[in-house]
PDB file of C-alpha atoms in Angstrom:
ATOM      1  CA  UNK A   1       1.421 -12.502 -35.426  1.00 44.00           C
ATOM      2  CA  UNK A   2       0.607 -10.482 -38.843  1.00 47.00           C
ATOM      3  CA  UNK A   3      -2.838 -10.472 -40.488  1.00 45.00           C
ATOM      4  CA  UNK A   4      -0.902 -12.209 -43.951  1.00 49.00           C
ATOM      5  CA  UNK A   5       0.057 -15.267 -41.153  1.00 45.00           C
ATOM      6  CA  UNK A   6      -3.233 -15.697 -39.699  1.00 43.00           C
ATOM      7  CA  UNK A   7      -5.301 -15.031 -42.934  1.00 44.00           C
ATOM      8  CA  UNK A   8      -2.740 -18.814 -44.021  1.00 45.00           C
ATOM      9  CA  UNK A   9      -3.324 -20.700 -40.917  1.00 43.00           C
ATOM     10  CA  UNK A  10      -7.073 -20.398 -40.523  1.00 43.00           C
ATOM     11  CA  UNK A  11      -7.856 -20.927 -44.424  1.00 45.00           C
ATOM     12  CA  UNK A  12      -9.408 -24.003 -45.015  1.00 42.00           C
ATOM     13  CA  UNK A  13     -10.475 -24.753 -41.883  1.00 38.00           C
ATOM     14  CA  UNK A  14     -14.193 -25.192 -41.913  1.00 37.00           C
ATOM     15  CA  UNK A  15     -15.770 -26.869 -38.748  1.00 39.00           C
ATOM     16  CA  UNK A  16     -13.566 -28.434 -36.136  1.00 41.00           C
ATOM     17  CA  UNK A  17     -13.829 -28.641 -31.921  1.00 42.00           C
ATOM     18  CA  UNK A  18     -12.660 -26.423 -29.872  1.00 44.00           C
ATOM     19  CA  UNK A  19     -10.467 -29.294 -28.175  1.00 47.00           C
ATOM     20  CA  UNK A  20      -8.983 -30.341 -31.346  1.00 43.00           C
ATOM     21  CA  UNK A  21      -8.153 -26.392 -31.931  1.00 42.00           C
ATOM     22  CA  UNK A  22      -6.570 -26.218 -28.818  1.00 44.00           C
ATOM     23  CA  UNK A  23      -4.252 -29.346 -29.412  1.00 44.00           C
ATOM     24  CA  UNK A  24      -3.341 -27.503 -32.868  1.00 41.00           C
ATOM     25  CA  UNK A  25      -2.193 -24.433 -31.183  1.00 42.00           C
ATOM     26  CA  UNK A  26      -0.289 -25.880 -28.296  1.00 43.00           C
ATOM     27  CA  UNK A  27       1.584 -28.317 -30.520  1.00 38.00           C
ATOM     28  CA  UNK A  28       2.217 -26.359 -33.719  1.00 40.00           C
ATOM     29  CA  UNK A  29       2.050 -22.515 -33.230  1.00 39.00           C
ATOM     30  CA  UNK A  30       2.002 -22.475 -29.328  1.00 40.00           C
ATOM     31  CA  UNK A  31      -0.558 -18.911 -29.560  1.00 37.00           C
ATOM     32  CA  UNK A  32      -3.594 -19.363 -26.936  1.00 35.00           C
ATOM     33  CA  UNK A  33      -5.325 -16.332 -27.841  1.00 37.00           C
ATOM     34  CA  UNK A  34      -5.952 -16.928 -31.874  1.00 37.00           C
ATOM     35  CA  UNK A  35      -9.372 -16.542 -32.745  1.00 39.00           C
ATOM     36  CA  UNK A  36     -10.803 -19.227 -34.770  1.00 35.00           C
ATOM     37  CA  UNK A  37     -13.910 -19.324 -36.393  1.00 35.00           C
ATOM     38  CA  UNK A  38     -15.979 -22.345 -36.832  1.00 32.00           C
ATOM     39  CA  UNK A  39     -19.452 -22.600 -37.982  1.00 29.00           C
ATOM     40  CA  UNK A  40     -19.841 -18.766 -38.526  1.00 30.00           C
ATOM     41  CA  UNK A  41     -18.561 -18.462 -34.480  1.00 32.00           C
ATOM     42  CA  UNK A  42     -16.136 -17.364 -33.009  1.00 37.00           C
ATOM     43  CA  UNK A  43     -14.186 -19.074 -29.953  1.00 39.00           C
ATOM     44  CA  UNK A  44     -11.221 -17.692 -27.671  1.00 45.00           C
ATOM     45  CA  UNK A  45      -9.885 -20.282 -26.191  1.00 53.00           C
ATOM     46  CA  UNK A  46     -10.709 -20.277 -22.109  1.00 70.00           C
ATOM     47  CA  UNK A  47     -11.716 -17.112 -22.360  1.00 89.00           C
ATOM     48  CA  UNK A  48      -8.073 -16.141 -22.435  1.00 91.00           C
ATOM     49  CA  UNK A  49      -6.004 -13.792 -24.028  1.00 93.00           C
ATOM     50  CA  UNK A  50      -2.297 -12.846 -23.904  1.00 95.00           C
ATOM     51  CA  UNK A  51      -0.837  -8.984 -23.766  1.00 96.00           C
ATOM     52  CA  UNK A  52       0.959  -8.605 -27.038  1.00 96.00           C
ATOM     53  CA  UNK A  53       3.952  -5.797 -25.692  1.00 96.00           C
ATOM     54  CA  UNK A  54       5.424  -4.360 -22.948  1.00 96.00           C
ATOM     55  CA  UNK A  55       6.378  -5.169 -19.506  1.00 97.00           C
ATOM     56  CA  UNK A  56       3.282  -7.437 -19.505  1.00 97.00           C
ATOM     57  CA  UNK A  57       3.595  -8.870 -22.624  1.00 96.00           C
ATOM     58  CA  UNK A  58       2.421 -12.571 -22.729  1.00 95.00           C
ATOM     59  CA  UNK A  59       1.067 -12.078 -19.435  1.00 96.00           C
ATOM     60  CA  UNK A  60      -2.915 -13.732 -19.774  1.00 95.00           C
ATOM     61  CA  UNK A  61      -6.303 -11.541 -18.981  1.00 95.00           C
ATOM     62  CA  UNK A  62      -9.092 -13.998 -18.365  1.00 94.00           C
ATOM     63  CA  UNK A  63     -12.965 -12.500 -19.397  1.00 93.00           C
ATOM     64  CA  UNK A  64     -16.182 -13.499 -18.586  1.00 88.00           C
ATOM     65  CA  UNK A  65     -18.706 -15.139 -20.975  1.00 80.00           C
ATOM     66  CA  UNK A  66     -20.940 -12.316 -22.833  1.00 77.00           C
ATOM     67  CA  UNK A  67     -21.999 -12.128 -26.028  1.00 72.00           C
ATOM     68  CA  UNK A  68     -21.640  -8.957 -26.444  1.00 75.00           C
ATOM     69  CA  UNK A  69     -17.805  -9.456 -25.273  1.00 83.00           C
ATOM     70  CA  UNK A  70     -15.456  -9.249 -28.016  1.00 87.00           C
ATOM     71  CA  UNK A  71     -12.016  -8.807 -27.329  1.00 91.00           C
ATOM     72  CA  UNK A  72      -9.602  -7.016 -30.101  1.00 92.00           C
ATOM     73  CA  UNK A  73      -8.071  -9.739 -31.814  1.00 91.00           C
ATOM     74  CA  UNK A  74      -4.305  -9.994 -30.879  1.00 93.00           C
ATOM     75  CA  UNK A  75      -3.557  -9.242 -34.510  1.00 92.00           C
ATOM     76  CA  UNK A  76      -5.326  -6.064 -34.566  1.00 94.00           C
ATOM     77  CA  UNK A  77      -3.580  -5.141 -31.545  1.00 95.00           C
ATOM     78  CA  UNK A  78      -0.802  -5.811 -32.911  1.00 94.00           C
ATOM     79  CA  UNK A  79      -1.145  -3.621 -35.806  1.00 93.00           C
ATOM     80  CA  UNK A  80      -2.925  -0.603 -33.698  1.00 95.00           C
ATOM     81  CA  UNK A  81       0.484  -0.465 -31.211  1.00 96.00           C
ATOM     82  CA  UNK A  82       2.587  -0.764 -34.446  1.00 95.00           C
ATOM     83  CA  UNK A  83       1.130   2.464 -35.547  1.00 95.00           C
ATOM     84  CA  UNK A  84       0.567   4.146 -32.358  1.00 95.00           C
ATOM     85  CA  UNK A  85       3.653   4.538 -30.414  1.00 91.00           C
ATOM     86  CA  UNK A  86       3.128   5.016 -26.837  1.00 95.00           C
ATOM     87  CA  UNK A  87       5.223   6.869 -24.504  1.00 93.00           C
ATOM     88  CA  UNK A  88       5.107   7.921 -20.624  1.00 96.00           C
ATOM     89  CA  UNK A  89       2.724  10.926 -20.756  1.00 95.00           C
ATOM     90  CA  UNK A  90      -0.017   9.490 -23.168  1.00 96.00           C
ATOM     91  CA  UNK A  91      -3.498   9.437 -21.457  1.00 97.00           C
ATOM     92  CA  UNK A  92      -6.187   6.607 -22.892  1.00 97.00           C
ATOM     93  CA  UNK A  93      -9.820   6.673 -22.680  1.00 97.00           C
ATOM     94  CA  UNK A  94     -11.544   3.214 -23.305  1.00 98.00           C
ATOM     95  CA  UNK A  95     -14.820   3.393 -24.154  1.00 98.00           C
ATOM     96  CA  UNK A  96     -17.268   0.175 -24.048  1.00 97.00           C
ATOM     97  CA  UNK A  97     -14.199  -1.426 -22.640  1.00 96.00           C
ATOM     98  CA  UNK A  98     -15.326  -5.044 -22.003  1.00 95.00           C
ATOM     99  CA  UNK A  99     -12.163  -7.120 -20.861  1.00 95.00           C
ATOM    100  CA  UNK A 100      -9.831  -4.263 -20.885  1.00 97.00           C
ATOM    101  CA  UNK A 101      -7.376  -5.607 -23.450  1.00 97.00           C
ATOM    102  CA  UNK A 102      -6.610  -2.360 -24.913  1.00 98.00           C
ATOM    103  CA  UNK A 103      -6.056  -0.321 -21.944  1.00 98.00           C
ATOM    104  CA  UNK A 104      -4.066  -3.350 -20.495  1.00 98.00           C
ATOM    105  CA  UNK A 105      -1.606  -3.028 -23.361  1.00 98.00           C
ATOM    106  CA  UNK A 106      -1.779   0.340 -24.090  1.00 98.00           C
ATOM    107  CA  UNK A 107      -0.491   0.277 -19.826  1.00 98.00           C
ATOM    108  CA  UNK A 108       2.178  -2.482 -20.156  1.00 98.00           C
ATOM    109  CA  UNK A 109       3.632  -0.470 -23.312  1.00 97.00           C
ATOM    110  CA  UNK A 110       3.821   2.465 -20.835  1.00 97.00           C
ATOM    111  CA  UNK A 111       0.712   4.617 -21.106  1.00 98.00           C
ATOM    112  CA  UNK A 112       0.698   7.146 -18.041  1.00 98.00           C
ATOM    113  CA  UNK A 113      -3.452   5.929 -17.681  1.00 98.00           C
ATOM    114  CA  UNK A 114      -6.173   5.197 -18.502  1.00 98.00           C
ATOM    115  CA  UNK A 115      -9.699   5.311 -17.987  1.00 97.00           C
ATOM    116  CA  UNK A 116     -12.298   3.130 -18.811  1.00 98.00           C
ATOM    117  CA  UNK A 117     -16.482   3.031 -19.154  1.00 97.00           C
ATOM    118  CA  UNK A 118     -18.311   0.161 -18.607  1.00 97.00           C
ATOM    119  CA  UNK A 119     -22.066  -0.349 -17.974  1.00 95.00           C
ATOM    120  CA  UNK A 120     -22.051  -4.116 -17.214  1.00 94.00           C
ATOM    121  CA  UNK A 121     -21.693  -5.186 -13.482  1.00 95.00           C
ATOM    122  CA  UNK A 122     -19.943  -8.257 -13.879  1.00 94.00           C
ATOM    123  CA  UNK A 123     -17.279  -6.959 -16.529  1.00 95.00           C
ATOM    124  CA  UNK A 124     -16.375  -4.444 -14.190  1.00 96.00           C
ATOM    125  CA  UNK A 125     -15.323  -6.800 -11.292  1.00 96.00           C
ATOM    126  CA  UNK A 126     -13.709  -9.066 -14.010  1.00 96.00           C
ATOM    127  CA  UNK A 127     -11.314  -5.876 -14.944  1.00 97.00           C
ATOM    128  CA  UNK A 128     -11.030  -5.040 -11.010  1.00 97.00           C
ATOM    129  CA  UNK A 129      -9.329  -8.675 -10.852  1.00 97.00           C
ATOM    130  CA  UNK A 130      -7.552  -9.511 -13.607  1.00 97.00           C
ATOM    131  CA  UNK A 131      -6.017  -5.914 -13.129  1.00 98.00           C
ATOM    132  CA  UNK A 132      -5.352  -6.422  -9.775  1.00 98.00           C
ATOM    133  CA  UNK A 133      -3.860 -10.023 -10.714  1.00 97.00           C
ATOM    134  CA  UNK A 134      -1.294  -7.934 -13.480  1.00 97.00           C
ATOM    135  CA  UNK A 135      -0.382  -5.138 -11.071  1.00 97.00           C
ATOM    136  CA  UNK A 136      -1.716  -2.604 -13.415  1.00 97.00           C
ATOM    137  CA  UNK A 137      -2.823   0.374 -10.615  1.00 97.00           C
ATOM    138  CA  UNK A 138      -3.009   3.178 -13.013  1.00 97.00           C
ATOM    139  CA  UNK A 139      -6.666   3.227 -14.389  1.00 98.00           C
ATOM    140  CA  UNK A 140      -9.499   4.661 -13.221  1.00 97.00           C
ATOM    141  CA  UNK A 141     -13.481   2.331 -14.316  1.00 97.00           C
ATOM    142  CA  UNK A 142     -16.437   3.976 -14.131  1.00 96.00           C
ATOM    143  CA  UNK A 143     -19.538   1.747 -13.843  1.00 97.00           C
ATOM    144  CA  UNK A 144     -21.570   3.817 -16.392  1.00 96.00           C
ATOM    145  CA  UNK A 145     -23.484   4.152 -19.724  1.00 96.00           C
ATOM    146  CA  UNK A 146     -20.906   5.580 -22.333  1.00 97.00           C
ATOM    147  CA  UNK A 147     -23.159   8.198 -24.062  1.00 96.00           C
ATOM    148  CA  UNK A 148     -24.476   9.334 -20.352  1.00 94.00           C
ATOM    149  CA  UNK A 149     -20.758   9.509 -19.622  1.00 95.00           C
ATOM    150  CA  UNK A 150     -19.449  11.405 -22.213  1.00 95.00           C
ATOM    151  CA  UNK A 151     -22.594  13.867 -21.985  1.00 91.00           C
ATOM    152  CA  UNK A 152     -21.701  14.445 -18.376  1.00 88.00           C
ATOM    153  CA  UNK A 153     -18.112  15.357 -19.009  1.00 76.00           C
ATOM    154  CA  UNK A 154     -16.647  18.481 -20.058  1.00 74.00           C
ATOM    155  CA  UNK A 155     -14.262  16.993 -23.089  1.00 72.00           C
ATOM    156  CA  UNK A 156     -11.045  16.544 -22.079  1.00 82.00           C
ATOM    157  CA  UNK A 157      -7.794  15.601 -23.292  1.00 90.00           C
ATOM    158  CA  UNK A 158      -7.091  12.048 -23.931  1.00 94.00           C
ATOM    159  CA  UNK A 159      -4.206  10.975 -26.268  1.00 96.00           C
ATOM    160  CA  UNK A 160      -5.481   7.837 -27.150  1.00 97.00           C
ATOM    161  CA  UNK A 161      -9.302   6.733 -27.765  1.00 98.00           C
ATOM    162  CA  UNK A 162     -10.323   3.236 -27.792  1.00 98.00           C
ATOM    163  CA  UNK A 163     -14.371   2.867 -29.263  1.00 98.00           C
ATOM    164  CA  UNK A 164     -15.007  -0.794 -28.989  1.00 96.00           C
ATOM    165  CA  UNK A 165     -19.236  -0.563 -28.710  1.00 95.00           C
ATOM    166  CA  UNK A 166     -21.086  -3.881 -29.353  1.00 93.00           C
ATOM    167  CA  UNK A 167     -21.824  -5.006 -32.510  1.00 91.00           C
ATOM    168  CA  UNK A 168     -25.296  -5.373 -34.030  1.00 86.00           C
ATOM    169  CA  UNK A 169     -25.947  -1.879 -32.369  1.00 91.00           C
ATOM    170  CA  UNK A 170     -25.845   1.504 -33.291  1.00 95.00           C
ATOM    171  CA  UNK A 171     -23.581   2.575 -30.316  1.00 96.00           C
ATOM    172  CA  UNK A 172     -20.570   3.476 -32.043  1.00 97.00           C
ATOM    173  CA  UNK A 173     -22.520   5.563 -34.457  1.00 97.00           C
ATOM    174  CA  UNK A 174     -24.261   7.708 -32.077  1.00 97.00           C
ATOM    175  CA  UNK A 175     -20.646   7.749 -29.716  1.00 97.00           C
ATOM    176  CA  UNK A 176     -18.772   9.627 -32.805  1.00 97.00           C
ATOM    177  CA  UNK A 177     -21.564  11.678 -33.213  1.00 97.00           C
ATOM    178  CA  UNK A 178     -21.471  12.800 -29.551  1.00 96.00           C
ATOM    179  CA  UNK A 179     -17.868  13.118 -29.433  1.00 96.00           C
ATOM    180  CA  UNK A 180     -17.717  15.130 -32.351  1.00 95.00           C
ATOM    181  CA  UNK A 181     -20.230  17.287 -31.007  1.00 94.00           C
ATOM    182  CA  UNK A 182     -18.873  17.821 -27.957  1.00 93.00           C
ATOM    183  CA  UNK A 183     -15.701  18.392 -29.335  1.00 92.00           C
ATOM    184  CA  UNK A 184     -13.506  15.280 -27.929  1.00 94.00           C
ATOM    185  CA  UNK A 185     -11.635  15.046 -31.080  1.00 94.00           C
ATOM    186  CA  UNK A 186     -10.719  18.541 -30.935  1.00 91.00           C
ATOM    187  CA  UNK A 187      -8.666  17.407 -27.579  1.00 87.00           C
ATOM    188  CA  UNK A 188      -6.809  13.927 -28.961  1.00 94.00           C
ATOM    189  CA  UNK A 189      -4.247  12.563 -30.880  1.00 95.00           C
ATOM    190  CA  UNK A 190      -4.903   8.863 -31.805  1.00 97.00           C
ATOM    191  CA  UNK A 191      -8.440   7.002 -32.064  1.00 98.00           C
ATOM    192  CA  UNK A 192      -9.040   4.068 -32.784  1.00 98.00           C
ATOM    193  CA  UNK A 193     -12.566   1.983 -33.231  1.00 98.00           C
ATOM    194  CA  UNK A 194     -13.552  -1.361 -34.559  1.00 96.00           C
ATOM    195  CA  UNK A 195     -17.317  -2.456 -36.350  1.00 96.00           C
ATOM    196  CA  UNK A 196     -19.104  -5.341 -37.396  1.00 94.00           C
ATOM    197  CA  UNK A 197     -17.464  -5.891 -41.094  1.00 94.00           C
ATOM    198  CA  UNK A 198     -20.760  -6.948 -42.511  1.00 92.00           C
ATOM    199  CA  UNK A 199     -22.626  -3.778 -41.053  1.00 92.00           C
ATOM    200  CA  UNK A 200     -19.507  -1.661 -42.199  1.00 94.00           C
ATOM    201  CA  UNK A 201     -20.834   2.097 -41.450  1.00 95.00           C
ATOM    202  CA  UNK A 202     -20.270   4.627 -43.945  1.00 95.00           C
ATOM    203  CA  UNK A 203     -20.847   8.044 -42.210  1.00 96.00           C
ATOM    204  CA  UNK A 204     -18.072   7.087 -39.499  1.00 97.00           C
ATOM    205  CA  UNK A 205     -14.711   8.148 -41.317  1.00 97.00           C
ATOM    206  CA  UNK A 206     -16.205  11.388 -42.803  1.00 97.00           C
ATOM    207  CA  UNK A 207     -17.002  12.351 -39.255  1.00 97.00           C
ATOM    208  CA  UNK A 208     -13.576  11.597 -38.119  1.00 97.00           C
ATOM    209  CA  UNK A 209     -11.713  13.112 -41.245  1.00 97.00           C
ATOM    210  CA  UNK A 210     -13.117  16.252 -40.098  1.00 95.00           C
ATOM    211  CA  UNK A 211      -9.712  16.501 -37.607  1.00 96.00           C
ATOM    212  CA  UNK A 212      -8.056  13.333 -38.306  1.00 97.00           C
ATOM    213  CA  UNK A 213      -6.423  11.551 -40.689  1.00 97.00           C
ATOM    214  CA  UNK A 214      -7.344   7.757 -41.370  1.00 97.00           C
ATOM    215  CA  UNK A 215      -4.178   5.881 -41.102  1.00 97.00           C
ATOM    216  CA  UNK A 216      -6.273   2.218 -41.153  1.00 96.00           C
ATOM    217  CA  UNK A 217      -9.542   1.466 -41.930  1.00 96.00           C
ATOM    218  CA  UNK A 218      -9.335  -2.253 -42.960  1.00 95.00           C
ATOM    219  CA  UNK A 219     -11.389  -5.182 -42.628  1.00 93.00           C
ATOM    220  CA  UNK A 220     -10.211  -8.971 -41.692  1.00 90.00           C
ATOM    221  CA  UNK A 221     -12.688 -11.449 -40.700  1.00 89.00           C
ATOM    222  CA  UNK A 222     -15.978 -10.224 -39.842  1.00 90.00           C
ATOM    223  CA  UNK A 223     -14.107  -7.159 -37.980  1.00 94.00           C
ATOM    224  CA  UNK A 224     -13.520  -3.522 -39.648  1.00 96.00           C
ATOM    225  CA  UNK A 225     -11.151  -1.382 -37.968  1.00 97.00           C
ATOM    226  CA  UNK A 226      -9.872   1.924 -37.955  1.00 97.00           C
ATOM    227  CA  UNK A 227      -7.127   4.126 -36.467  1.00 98.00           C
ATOM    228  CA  UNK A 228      -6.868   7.832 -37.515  1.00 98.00           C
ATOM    229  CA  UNK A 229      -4.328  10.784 -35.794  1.00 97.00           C
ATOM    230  CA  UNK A 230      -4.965  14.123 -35.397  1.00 96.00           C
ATOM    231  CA  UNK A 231      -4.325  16.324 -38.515  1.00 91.00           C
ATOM    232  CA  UNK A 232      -2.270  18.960 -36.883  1.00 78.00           C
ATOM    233  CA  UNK A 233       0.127  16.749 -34.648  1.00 57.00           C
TER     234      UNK A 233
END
């Protein structure tokens, strides 16, 4: 579903149940994972959401409740795999990666694997099983703090880099800053992180542009993203 198409369906709507929301979807547009928001929140339905391409495409991932789980918006996803074309050898790195939605898809469209760093107990059985459930075996989750993680390891090469750190935080600042120290950007191709729109951080792209170009950095809803590839690739 384009950005232009969802920008039409959800304008106007102002404050309506989650049931009634539901009915809408099934009956007119027939897409379980839009996010709506109502009442400055926002709801995905059954904590749900659908794989966008690939072998698993439309397949559902099911996440736990957190509020500090926020799941790229099938939209964004969208646009990030329209940009970033993956083939058999590409390697992923998902950091802060919450339900797994992006290393799920980057998978299903045929990433070789990926690995992914998350602190929170629960979320990391969650991924366990809803992997499991999809048949996705190549991945490798680490139980860890990001920033201890990335301090531990020598930088490596990872094709793609997914940055999804909470919002309302200044975790995705001080990640960039440690990956560009250490020199992980020096080893990748594509990156790609997402930010609270209304705490939009300025020092993040002039960081980045320091080996990548910016091919994205838009904002829809109350999400900024961004998705930049490596200068000399």
């Amino acid at each position: 579903m384009s950005e232009k198409y969802f920008k039409k369906y959800i304008k106007g709507i102002k404050s309506v149940s989650k049931e009634s929301i539901k009915s809408s979807l099934h009956s007119n547009i027939g897409f379980e994972n839009i996010l709506i928001t109502t009442v400055g929140r926002e709801w995905l339905l059954d904590n749900k959401i659908k794989i966008t391409g690939g072998i698993l495409k439309s397949r559902v991932l099911t996440f736990i409740n957190n509020d500090n789980l926020k799941p790229t918006k099938s939209y964004i996803r969208e646009s990030i795999f329209n940009i970033i074309k993956i083939d058999s050898k590409m390697i992923c790195l998902d950091l802060f990666s919450g339900s797994g939605i992006l290393s799920a898809e980057a998978i299903s469209r045929g990433a070789k694997s990926s690995t992914l760093i998350e602190n929170n107990t629960k979320t990391c059985n969650q991924i366990q099983n809803q992997f499991k459930i999809l048949g996705i075996k190549n991945y490798e989750l680490y139980k860890l703090d990001v920033l201890k993680y990335l301090k531990l390891k020598d930088a490596v090469f990872y094709d793609l880099i997914f940055i999804d750190a909470p919002f309302k935080s200044n975790l995705l600042e001080l990640t960039i800053e440690i990956m560009d120290d250490l020199n992980y950007f020096e080893k990748n191709i594509y990156l790609y992180f997402e930010q609270n729109k209304q705490d939009y951080n300025q020092k993040l792209v002039p960081i980045i542009s320091k080996t990548h170009n910016v091919i994205k950095d838009l904002s829809i809803g109350d999400v900024s993203y961004t998705i930049a590839k490596k200068r000399d690739i």
